[in-house]
Short mmCIF file of C-alpha atoms in Angstrom, two decimals:
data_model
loop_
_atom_site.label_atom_id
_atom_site.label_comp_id
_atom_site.label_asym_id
_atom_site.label_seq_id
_atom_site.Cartn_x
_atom_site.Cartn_y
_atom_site.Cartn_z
CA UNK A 1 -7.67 -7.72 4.95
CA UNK A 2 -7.67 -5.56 7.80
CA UNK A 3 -9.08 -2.02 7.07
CA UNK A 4 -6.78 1.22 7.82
CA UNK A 5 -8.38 3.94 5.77
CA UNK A 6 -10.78 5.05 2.88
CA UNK A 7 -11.52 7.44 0.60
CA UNK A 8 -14.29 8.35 -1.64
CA UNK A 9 -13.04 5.94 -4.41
CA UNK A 10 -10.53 3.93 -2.66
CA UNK A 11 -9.80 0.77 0.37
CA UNK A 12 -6.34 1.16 2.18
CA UNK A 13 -5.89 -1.89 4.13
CA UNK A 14 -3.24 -4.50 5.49
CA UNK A 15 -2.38 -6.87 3.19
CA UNK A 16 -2.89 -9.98 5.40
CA UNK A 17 -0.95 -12.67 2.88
CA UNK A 18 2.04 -10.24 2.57
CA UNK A 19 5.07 -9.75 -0.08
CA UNK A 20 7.23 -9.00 3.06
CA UNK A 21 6.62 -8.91 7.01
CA UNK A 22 6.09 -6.29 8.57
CA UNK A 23 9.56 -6.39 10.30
CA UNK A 24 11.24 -6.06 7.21
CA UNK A 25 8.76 -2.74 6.70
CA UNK A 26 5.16 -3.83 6.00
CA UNK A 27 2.78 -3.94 3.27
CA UNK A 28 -0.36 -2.21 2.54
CA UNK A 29 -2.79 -2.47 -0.56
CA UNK A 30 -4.73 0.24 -1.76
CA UNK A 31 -7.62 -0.63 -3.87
CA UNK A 32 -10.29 0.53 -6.15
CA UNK A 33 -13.63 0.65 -5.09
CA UNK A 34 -15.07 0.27 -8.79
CA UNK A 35 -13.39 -3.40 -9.79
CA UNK A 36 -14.33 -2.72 -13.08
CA UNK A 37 -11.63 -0.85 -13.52
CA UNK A 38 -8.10 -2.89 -14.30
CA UNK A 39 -5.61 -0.12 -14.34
CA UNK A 40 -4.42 3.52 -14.58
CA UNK A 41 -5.52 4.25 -18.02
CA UNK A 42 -9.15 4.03 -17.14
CA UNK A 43 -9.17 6.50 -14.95
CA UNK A 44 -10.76 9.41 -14.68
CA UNK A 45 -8.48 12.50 -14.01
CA UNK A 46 -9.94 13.26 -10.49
CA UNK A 47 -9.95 9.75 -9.65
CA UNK A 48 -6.09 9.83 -10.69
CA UNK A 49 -5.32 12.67 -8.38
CA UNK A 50 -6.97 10.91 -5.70
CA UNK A 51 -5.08 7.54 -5.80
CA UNK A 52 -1.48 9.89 -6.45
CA UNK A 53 -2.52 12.31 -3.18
CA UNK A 54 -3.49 8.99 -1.18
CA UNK A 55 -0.27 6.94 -2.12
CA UNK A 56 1.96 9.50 -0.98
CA UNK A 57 0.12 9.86 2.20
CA UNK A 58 -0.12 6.27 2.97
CA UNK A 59 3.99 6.19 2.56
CA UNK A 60 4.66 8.72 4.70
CA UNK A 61 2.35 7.46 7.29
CA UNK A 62 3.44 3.99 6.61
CA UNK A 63 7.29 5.07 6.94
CA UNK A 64 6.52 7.27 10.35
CA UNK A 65 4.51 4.45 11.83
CA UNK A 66 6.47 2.16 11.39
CA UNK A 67 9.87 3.73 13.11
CA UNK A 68 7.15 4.32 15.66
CA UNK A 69 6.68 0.88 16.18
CA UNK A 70 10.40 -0.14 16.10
CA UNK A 71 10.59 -1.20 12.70
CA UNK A 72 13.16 1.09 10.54
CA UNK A 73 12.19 2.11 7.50
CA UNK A 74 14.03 4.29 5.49
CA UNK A 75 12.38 3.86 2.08
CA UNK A 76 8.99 3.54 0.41
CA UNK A 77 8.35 1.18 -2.70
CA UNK A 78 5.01 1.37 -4.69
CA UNK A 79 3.70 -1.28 -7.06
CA UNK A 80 0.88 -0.98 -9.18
CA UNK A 81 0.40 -4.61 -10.44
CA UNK A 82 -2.44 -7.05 -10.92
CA UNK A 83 -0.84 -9.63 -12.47
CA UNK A 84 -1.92 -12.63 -10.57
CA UNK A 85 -5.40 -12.18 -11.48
CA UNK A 86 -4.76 -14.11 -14.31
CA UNK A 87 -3.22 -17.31 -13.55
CA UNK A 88 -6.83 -17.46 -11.06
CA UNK A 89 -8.33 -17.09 -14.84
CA UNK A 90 -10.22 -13.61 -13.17
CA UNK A 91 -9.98 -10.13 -14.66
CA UNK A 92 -7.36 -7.61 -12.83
CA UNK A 93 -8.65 -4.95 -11.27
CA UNK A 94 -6.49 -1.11 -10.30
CA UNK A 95 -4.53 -1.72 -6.80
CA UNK A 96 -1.17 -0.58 -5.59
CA UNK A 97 1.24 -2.06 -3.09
CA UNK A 98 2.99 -0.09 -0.87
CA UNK A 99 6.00 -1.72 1.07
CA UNK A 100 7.83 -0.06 4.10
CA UNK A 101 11.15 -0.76 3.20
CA UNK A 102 13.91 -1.58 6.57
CA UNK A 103 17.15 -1.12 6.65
CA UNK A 104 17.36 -4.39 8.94
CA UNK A 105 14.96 -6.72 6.62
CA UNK A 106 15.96 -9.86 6.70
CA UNK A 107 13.43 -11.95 4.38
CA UNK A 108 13.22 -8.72 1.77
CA UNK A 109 17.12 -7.38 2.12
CA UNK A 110 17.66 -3.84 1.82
CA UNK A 111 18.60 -2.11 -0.57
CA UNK A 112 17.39 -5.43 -3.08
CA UNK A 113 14.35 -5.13 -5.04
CA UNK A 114 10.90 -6.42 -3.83
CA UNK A 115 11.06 -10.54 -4.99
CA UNK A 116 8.05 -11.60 -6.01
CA UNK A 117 8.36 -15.49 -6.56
CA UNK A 118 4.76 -17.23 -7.00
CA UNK A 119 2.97 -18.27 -3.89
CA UNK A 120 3.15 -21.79 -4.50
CA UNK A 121 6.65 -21.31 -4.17
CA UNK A 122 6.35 -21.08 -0.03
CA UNK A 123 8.66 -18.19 -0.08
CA UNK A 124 5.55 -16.30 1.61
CA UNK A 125 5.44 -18.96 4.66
CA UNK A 126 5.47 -17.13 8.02
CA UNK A 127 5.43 -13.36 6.91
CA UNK A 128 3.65 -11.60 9.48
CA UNK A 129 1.07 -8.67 8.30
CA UNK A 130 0.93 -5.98 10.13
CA UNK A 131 -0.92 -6.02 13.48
CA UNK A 132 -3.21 -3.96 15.34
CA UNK A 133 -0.98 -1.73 16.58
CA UNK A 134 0.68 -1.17 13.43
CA UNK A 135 -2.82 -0.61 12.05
CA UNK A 136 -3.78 2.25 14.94
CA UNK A 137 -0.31 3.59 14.26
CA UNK A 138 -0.75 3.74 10.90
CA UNK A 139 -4.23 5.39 11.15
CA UNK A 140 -3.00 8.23 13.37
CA UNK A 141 -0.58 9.07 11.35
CA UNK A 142 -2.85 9.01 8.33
CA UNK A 143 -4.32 11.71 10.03
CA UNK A 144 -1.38 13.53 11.00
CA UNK A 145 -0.16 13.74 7.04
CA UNK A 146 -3.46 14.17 5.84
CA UNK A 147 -3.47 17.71 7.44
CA UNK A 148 -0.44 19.39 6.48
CA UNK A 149 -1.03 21.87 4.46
CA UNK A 150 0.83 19.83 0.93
CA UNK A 151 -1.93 17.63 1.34
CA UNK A 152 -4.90 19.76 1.51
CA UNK A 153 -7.86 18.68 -1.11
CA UNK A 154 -8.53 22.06 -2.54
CA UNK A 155 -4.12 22.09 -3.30
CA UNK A 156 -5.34 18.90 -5.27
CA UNK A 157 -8.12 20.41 -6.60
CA UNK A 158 -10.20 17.41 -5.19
CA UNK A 159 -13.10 17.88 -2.80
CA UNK A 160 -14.36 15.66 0.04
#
């Protein structure tokens, strides 16, 4: 997994075995740092803010980077899942999905929902993650949303 971005109790990074390529939009997983936690009702209500302010910035910057980049995205999808943990026989632990979604996807059609056949199924075969100049893309506009004014910690009442 290629890192784009942290926070005090969370990993933002490209998901390198991806749901979709990234020319059908990308995909990025944001995890918990504490794997001890398996989903939303165990957290704590800061630590709920946090992951809602950081999955809203990570779609916009995902959707803006990516038109950047020449890939058209016109909508976000978010998954919180975890799932699969269990046919590896390991406990789940809290992490969301966020997909660009592009109006020209080809492997992940537009306007369709995300498919999500098993691995083993070789759907998966060939999707490219998103590369290095996705990532930097990304990352700067990370920065860009995280300072508009909507997104400011104290609005969250979070601090750094």
């Amino acid at each position: 997994m290629a890192h784009i971005h942290e926070t005090k109790n969370f990993i933002v990074e490209s998901h390198e075995q991806p749901f979709l390529p990234r020319t059908d939009g990308g995909h990025i997983r944001i995890k918990i740092k504490d794997t001890s936690i398996e989903d939303r009702t165990q957290l704590e209500p800061q630590v709920a803010i946090e992951i809602m302010r950081l999955t809203m910035i990570v779609g916009e910057a995902l959707q803006v980077a990516m038109n950047n980049r020449g890939v058209p995205v016109i909508k976000i999808n978010y998954q919180d899942m975890g799932n699969w943990a269990y046919k590896q026989g390991k406990k789940p632990y809290l992490h969301y999905h966020v997909f660009g979604r592009a109006s020209n996807a080809v492997k992940q059609p537009w306007p369709e929902s995300m498919y999500l056949p098993d691995r083993d199924t070789g759907f998966y075969e060939g999707f490219e993650a998103l590369n290095e100049d996705d990532i930097k893309e990304i990352q700067k506009q990370i920065a860009v949303v995280e300072a508009k004014e909507k997104y400011q910690v104290e609005k969250w009442g979070l601090s750094n």
